[in-house]
Amino acid sequence: TIKQQLKLVKRRLPQDISITKCKLSQNTLQNLKNTVEALSKIMNVLFMVSKGVLHLVTVNTETDVSITHEKLWEILSNACEKVYETDDRGPSQNIRDVLIATNTDMSQLAQYLLENEHEIMAAPSEKDKTAPPIVLRAQAVKKQLEETKTLTATLENREAEIRQLKLEKKLKQNELSEMQIRKDLAEKKLSVLQQDYETNVTKLQKQYEDVSEQLKKKEKEFEDTLDHLQNDIDSLEEERSSMRVKLKAYGTKTDFKSTVLQITAGSPFIAQELTLLKKAFNDERSE
């Protein structure tokens, strides 16, 4: 704020009348002069406003008088018109511009005095050359006290910064601890999921092996069945060929029937085959 900037400027300005030790540029001095003039206009406006308000309040002392916001704004606008004349841009704009310019100038001046504080304090003045020793000693002690105050203020600022940094460090440590806890929980969850995955993989692998083993058994049984059926087919083929040879060897029906009875007594499959052969033989003879 402007008040804080003015305190900093007042503390860092030389205490004697030799303001030339500050080595301010002409541009800076002119800006300060313009700022003083602008502030003087605002003071005149506020004086006129207070005068108008006081007049309204003291007109009738028997009753309580309250001034509305619109009336106060009207008084302020009239005061600005009288003070600023053609440069008037309204109360809010006039006051805002002056305060912004003042704050900027004071900030720049305080920064300049802070950066050149040691040079300003160390610069000798003409008064120091003619002052008696006791005065010079007093000025030296005063200068040391001022430097001590400056160093104390700087130290306090550094301590405040250190406390702030410690607080930020603590917050970062808490944040890091929280992130570490989250990391541990995530790793634990990942470990559980990995164990479940390995268990499922093992279970599926075992099921696959069981199914593969059963499939191999079924394939072996199927192959054995096919081999057995193929052997039966081969045996029947041989028996059928033998039957055909025997049928050709027998010429009479009686011999054929007795032979059929002898063969069919051994196997029902052969009996069925012989029945078919008998039918084929009869058909051949009838032709």
Coordinates of N, CA, C and O in Angstrom, one line a residue, residues 164-281:
Q164 N 8.7 -19.3 6.2 CA 7.8 -19.7 5.1 C 8.3 -20.9 4.4 O 7.6 -21.8 4.0
L165 N 9.7 -20.9 4.2 CA 10.3 -22.0 3.5 C 10.1 -23.3 4.3 O 9.9 -24.4 3.7
K166 N 10.3 -23.2 5.6 CA 10.1 -24.4 6.4 C 8.7 -24.9 6.3 O 8.4 -26.1 6.3
L167 N 7.7 -24.0 6.3 CA 6.3 -24.4 6.2 C 6.1 -25.1 4.9 O 5.4 -26.1 4.8
E168 N 6.6 -24.5 3.8 CA 6.5 -25.1 2.5 C 7.2 -26.5 2.5 O 6.6 -27.4 1.9
K169 N 8.3 -26.6 3.1 CA 9.0 -27.9 3.2 C 8.2 -28.9 3.9 O 8.0 -30.1 3.5
K170 N 7.5 -28.5 5.0 CA 6.7 -29.4 5.8 C 5.5 -29.9 4.9 O 5.1 -31.0 4.9
L171 N 4.9 -28.9 4.2 CA 3.8 -29.2 3.3 C 4.2 -30.2 2.2 O 3.5 -31.2 1.9
K172 N 5.4 -30.0 1.7 CA 5.9 -30.9 0.6 C 6.2 -32.3 1.2 O 5.9 -33.3 0.6
Q173 N 6.7 -32.3 2.5 CA 7.0 -33.6 3.1 C 5.7 -34.4 3.3 O 5.6 -35.6 3.1
N174 N 4.6 -33.6 3.8 CA 3.3 -34.3 4.0 C 2.8 -34.8 2.7 O 2.2 -35.9 2.6
E175 N 2.9 -34.0 1.6 CA 2.5 -34.4 0.3 C 3.2 -35.6 -0.2 O 2.7 -36.5 -0.8
L176 N 4.6 -35.6 0.1 CA 5.4 -36.8 -0.3 C 5.0 -38.0 0.5 O 4.9 -39.1 -0.1
S177 N 4.7 -37.8 1.8 CA 4.3 -39.0 2.6 C 2.9 -39.6 2.0 O 2.8 -40.8 1.9
E178 N 2.0 -38.7 1.7 CA 0.8 -39.1 1.1 C 0.9 -39.8 -0.2 O 0.3 -40.9 -0.4
M179 N 1.8 -39.3 -1.0 CA 2.1 -40.0 -2.3 C 2.8 -41.3 -2.1 O 2.5 -42.3 -2.8
Q180 N 3.6 -41.4 -1.0 CA 4.3 -42.7 -0.7 C 3.3 -43.7 -0.3 O 3.3 -44.9 -0.6
I181 N 2.3 -43.3 0.6 CA 1.2 -44.2 1.0 C 0.4 -44.7 -0.2 O 0.1 -45.9 -0.3
R182 N 0.1 -43.7 -1.1 CA -0.7 -44.1 -2.3 C 0.1 -45.1 -3.1 O -0.4 -46.1 -3.6
K183 N 1.5 -44.9 -3.2 CA 2.3 -45.8 -4.0 C 2.3 -47.2 -3.3 O 2.2 -48.2 -4.0
D184 N 2.5 -47.3 -2.0 CA 2.5 -48.6 -1.3 C 1.1 -49.3 -1.5 O 1.1 -50.5 -1.7
L185 N 0.0 -48.6 -1.4 CA -1.3 -49.2 -1.6 C -1.4 -49.7 -3.0 O -1.9 -50.8 -3.3
A186 N -0.9 -48.9 -4.0 CA -1.0 -49.3 -5.4 C -0.1 -50.6 -5.6 O -0.5 -51.5 -6.3
E187 N 1.1 -50.6 -5.0 CA 1.9 -51.8 -5.2 C 1.3 -53.0 -4.5 O 1.4 -54.1 -5.1
K188 N 0.7 -52.8 -3.4 CA 0.0 -53.9 -2.7 C -1.1 -54.5 -3.5 O -1.3 -55.7 -3.7
K189 N -1.9 -53.6 -4.1 CA -3.0 -54.0 -5.0 C -2.5 -54.7 -6.2 O -3.1 -55.7 -6.6
L190 N -1.4 -54.2 -6.8 CA -0.8 -54.8 -7.9 C -0.3 -56.2 -7.6 O -0.5 -57.1 -8.4
S191 N 0.3 -56.4 -6.4 CA 0.8 -57.7 -6.0 C -0.4 -58.7 -5.8 O -0.3 -59.8 -6.3
V192 N -1.5 -58.2 -5.2 CA -2.7 -59.1 -5.1 C -3.2 -59.5 -6.5 O -3.5 -60.7 -6.7
L193 N -3.3 -58.5 -7.4 CA -3.8 -58.8 -8.7 C -2.9 -59.8 -9.4 O -3.3 -60.7 -10.1
Q194 N -1.5 -59.6 -9.2 CA -0.6 -60.5 -9.9 C -0.7 -61.9 -9.3 O -0.6 -62.9 -10.1
Q195 N -0.9 -62.0 -8.0 CA -1.1 -63.4 -7.4 C -2.3 -64.0 -7.9 O -2.3 -65.2 -8.3
D196 N -3.4 -63.2 -8.0 CA -4.7 -63.8 -8.6 C -4.5 -64.2 -10.0 O -5.0 -65.3 -10.5
Y197 N -3.7 -63.4 -10.8 CA -3.5 -63.8 -12.2 C -2.7 -65.1 -12.3 O -3.0 -65.9 -13.1
E198 N -1.6 -65.2 -11.4 CA -0.8 -66.4 -11.5 C -1.6 -67.6 -11.1 O -1.5 -68.7 -11.6
T199 N -2.5 -67.4 -10.0 CA -3.4 -68.5 -9.6 C -4.3 -69.0 -10.7 O -4.5 -70.2 -11.0
N200 N -4.9 -68.0 -11.4 CA -5.8 -68.3 -12.5 C -5.1 -69.0 -13.7 O -5.6 -69.9 -14.3
V201 N -3.8 -68.5 -13.9 CA -3.0 -69.1 -15.0 C -2.7 -70.5 -14.7 O -2.8 -71.4 -15.5
T202 N -2.3 -70.8 -13.4 CA -2.0 -72.1 -13.0 C -3.2 -73.0 -13.1 O -3.2 -74.2 -13.6
K203 N -4.4 -72.5 -12.7 CA -5.6 -73.3 -12.7 C -6.0 -73.6 -14.2 O -6.4 -74.8 -14.5
L204 N -5.9 -72.6 -15.0 CA -6.2 -72.8 -16.4 C -5.3 -73.8 -17.1 O -5.6 -74.6 -17.9
Q205 N -4.0 -73.7 -16.7 CA -3.0 -74.6 -17.2 C -3.3 -76.1 -16.8 O -3.2 -77.0 -17.6
K206 N -3.7 -76.2 -15.6 CA -4.0 -77.6 -15.1 C -5.3 -78.1 -15.8 O -5.3 -79.3 -16.2
Q207 N -6.3 -77.2 -16.0 CA -7.5 -77.7 -16.7 C -7.1 -78.0 -18.2 O -7.6 -79.0 -18.7
Y208 N -6.2 -77.3 -18.8 CA -5.8 -77.6 -20.1 C -5.1 -78.9 -20.2 O -5.3 -79.7 -21.1
E209 N -4.2 -79.2 -19.2 CA -3.5 -80.4 -19.2 C -4.5 -81.6 -19.0 O -4.3 -82.7 -19.7
D210 N -5.5 -81.4 -18.1 CA -6.4 -82.5 -17.9 C -7.2 -82.8 -19.2 O -7.5 -83.9 -19.5
V211 N -7.7 -81.7 -19.8 CA -8.5 -81.9 -21.1 C -7.6 -82.5 -22.1 O -8.1 -83.4 -22.9
S212 N -6.3 -82.1 -22.2 CA -5.4 -82.7 -23.2 C -5.3 -84.2 -22.9 O -5.3 -85.0 -23.9
E213 N -5.1 -84.5 -21.6 CA -4.9 -85.9 -21.3 C -6.2 -86.8 -21.6 O -6.1 -87.9 -22.2
Q214 N -7.3 -86.2 -21.3 CA -8.6 -86.9 -21.6 C -8.8 -87.0 -23.1 O -9.2 -88.1 -23.6
L215 N -8.4 -86.0 -23.9 CA -8.5 -86.1 -25.3 C -7.6 -87.2 -25.9 O -7.9 -87.9 -26.8
K216 N -6.4 -87.3 -25.3 CA -5.4 -88.3 -25.8 C -6.0 -89.7 -25.5 O -5.9 -90.6 -26.3
K217 N -6.6 -89.9 -24.3 CA -7.3 -91.1 -24.0 C -8.4 -91.5 -24.9 O -8.5 -92.6 -25.4
K218 N -9.2 -90.4 -25.2 CA -10.3 -90.7 -26.2 C -9.8 -91.0 -27.5 O -10.4 -91.9 -28.2
E219 N -8.7 -90.3 -28.0 CA -8.2 -90.7 -29.3 C -7.6 -92.1 -29.3 O -7.8 -92.8 -30.3
K220 N -7.0 -92.5 -28.2 CA -6.4 -93.9 -28.2 C -7.6 -94.9 -28.2 O -7.5 -95.9 -28.9
E221 N -8.6 -94.6 -27.4 CA -9.8 -95.5 -27.4 C -10.4 -95.6 -28.8 O -10.8 -96.6 -29.3
F222 N -10.5 -94.4 -29.4 CA -11.1 -94.4 -30.8 C -10.3 -95.2 -31.8 O -10.8 -95.9 -32.6
E223 N -8.9 -95.0 -31.7 CA -8.1 -95.8 -32.6 C -8.2 -97.3 -32.3 O -8.2 -98.1 -33.2
D224 N -8.2 -97.6 -31.0 CA -8.4 -99.1 -30.7 C -9.7 -99.6 -31.2 O -9.7 -100.7 -31.8
T225 N -10.8 -98.8 -31.1 CA -12.1 -99.3 -31.6 C -12.0 -99.4 -33.1 O -12.5 -100.4 -33.7
L226 N -11.4 -98.4 -33.8 CA -11.3 -98.5 -35.2 C -10.5 -99.7 -35.7 O -10.8 -100.4 -36.6
D227 N -9.4 -100.0 -34.9 CA -8.6 -101.2 -35.3 C -9.4 -102.5 -35.1 O -9.3 -103.4 -35.9
H228 N -10.1 -102.5 -34.0 CA -10.9 -103.7 -33.7 C -12.0 -103.9 -34.8 O -12.2 -105.0 -35.3
L229 N -12.7 -102.8 -35.2 CA -13.7 -102.9 -36.2 C -13.0 -103.3 -37.6 O -13.6 -104.0 -38.3
Q230 N -11.8 -102.7 -37.8 CA -11.2 -103.1 -39.1 C -10.8 -104.5 -39.1 O -10.9 -105.2 -40.1
N231 N -10.4 -105.1 -38.0 CA -10.1 -106.5 -37.9 C -11.3 -107.3 -38.1 O -11.3 -108.4 -38.8
D232 N -12.4 -106.9 -37.5 CA -13.7 -107.6 -37.8 C -14.1 -107.6 -39.2 O -14.5 -108.6 -39.8
I233 N -13.9 -106.4 -39.8 CA -14.2 -106.3 -41.3 C -13.4 -107.2 -42.1 O -13.8 -107.9 -43.0
D234 N -12.0 -107.2 -41.8 CA -11.1 -108.1 -42.5 C -11.5 -109.5 -42.4 O -11.5 -110.3 -43.3
S235 N -11.8 -109.9 -41.1 CA -12.2 -111.3 -40.9 C -13.5 -111.7 -41.6 O -13.6 -112.8 -42.2
L236 N -14.5 -110.8 -41.6 CA -15.7 -111.0 -42.4 C -15.4 -111.1 -43.9 O -16.0 -112.0 -44.6
E237 N -14.5 -110.3 -44.4 CA -14.2 -110.4 -45.8 C -13.6 -111.7 -46.1 O -13.9 -112.3 -47.2
E238 N -12.7 -112.2 -45.2 CA -12.1 -113.5 -45.5 C -13.1 -114.6 -45.5 O -13.1 -115.5 -46.3
E239 N -14.0 -114.5 -44.5 CA -15.1 -115.5 -44.4 C -16.0 -115.5 -45.6 O -16.4 -116.6 -46.1
R240 N -16.3 -114.3 -46.0 CA -17.2 -114.2 -47.2 C -16.5 -114.8 -48.4 O -17.1 -115.5 -49.2
S241 N -15.2 -114.5 -48.6 CA -14.5 -115.1 -49.7 C -14.5 -116.6 -49.6 O -14.7 -117.4 -50.6
S242 N -14.3 -117.1 -48.4 CA -14.3 -118.6 -48.2 C -15.6 -119.2 -48.5 O -15.7 -120.2 -49.1
M243 N -16.7 -118.5 -48.1 CA -18.0 -119.0 -48.4 C -18.3 -119.0 -49.9 O -19.0 -120.0 -50.3
R244 N -17.9 -118.1 -50.6 CA -18.1 -118.1 -52.0 C -17.4 -119.3 -52.7 O -18.0 -119.9 -53.6
V245 N -16.2 -119.5 -52.2 CA -15.5 -120.7 -52.8 C -16.2 -121.9 -52.4 O -16.4 -122.8 -53.3
K246 N -16.7 -122.1 -51.2 CA -17.4 -123.3 -50.8 C -18.8 -123.4 -51.6 O -19.2 -124.5 -51.9
L247 N -19.4 -122.3 -51.8 CA -20.7 -122.3 -52.5 C -20.5 -122.8 -54.0 O -21.3 -123.6 -54.5
K248 N -19.4 -122.5 -54.6 CA -19.1 -122.9 -55.9 C -18.8 -124.4 -55.9 O -19.0 -125.1 -56.9
A249 N -18.2 -124.9 -54.8 CA -17.9 -126.3 -54.7 C -19.1 -127.2 -54.6 O -19.1 -128.3 -55.0
Y250 N -20.1 -126.7 -53.9 CA -21.4 -127.5 -53.7 C -22.3 -127.3 -54.9 O -22.6 -126.1 -55.2
G251 N -22.8 -128.3 -55.4 CA -23.7 -128.2 -56.6 C -25.2 -128.4 -56.3 O -26.0 -128.0 -57.0
T252 N -25.5 -129.0 -55.2 CA -26.9 -129.3 -54.9 C -27.4 -128.4 -53.8 O -26.6 -127.9 -53.0
K253 N -28.7 -128.3 -53.7 CA -29.3 -127.5 -52.7 C -29.2 -128.1 -51.3 O -29.0 -127.4 -50.4
T254 N -29.2 -129.4 -51.2 CA -29.1 -130.1 -49.9 C -27.7 -129.8 -49.3 O -27.6 -129.5 -48.1
D255 N -26.7 -130.0 -50.1 CA -25.4 -129.8 -49.6 C -25.2 -128.3 -49.2 O -24.6 -128.0 -48.2
F256 N -25.8 -127.4 -50.0 CA -25.7 -126.0 -49.6 C -26.4 -125.7 -48.3 O -25.8 -124.9 -47.5
K257 N -27.5 -126.3 -48.1 CA -28.2 -126.0 -46.8 C -27.5 -126.5 -45.7 O -27.4 -125.9 -44.6
S258 N -26.9 -127.8 -45.8 CA -26.2 -128.3 -44.7 C -24.9 -127.5 -44.3 O -24.6 -127.3 -43.2
T259 N -24.3 -127.1 -45.4 CA -23.1 -126.2 -45.2 C -23.5 -124.9 -44.5 O -22.8 -124.4 -43.6
V260 N -24.6 -124.4 -44.9 CA -25.1 -123.1 -44.3 C -25.4 -123.3 -42.9 O -25.0 -122.5 -42.0
L261 N -26.0 -124.4 -42.5 CA -26.3 -124.7 -41.1 C -25.1 -124.9 -40.3 O -25.0 -124.4 -39.2
Q262 N -24.1 -125.5 -40.8 CA -22.8 -125.7 -40.1 C -22.1 -124.3 -39.9 O -21.6 -124.1 -38.8
I263 N -22.2 -123.5 -40.9 CA -21.4 -122.2 -40.7 C -22.2 -121.3 -39.8 O -21.6 -120.6 -39.0
T264 N -23.5 -121.2 -40.0 CA -24.3 -120.2 -39.2 C -24.3 -120.6 -37.8 O -24.6 -119.7 -36.9
A265 N -24.1 -121.8 -37.5 CA -24.0 -122.2 -36.0 C -22.9 -121.5 -35.3 O -22.9 -121.3 -34.1
G266 N -21.9 -121.1 -36.0 CA -20.7 -120.5 -35.4 C -20.8 -119.0 -35.2 O -20.4 -118.5 -34.2
S267 N -21.5 -118.2 -36.1 CA -21.5 -116.7 -36.0 C -22.8 -116.2 -36.6 O -23.1 -116.6 -37.8
P268 N -23.5 -115.3 -35.9 CA -24.7 -114.7 -36.5 C -24.3 -113.8 -37.7 O -25.1 -113.6 -38.6
F269 N -23.2 -113.1 -37.6 CA -22.8 -112.3 -38.8 C -22.6 -113.1 -40.0 O -23.0 -112.7 -41.1
I270 N -22.0 -114.2 -39.8 CA -21.7 -115.1 -41.0 C -23.1 -115.6 -41.5 O -23.3 -115.8 -42.7
A271 N -24.0 -115.9 -40.6 CA -25.3 -116.4 -41.0 C -26.0 -115.4 -41.9 O -26.6 -115.7 -42.9
Q272 N -25.9 -114.1 -41.5 CA -26.5 -113.1 -42.3 C -25.9 -113.0 -43.7 O -26.5 -112.8 -44.7
E273 N -24.5 -113.0 -43.6 CA -23.8 -113.0 -44.9 C -24.1 -114.2 -45.8 O -24.3 -114.0 -47.0
L274 N -24.3 -115.3 -45.2 CA -24.6 -116.5 -46.0 C -26.0 -116.4 -46.6 O -26.3 -116.9 -47.7
T275 N -26.9 -115.8 -45.8 CA -28.3 -115.7 -46.3 C -28.2 -114.8 -47.6 O -28.9 -115.1 -48.6
L276 N -27.4 -113.8 -47.6 CA -27.3 -112.9 -48.7 C -26.7 -113.7 -49.9 O -27.1 -113.5 -51.1
L277 N -25.6 -114.5 -49.6 CA -25.0 -115.2 -50.6 C -25.9 -116.3 -51.2 O -25.9 -116.5 -52.4
K278 N -26.8 -116.8 -50.3 CA -27.7 -117.8 -50.8 C -28.7 -117.2 -51.8 O -29.0 -117.8 -52.8
K279 N -29.2 -116.0 -51.4 CA -30.1 -115.4 -52.3 C -29.5 -115.1 -53.6 O -30.0 -115.2 -54.7
A280 N -28.2 -114.6 -53.6 CA -27.5 -114.3 -54.8 C -27.3 -115.6 -55.7 O -27.4 -115.6 -56.9
F281 N -27.0 -116.7 -55.0 CA -26.8 -118.0 -55.7 C -28.0 -118.4 -56.4 O -28.0 -118.9 -57.5

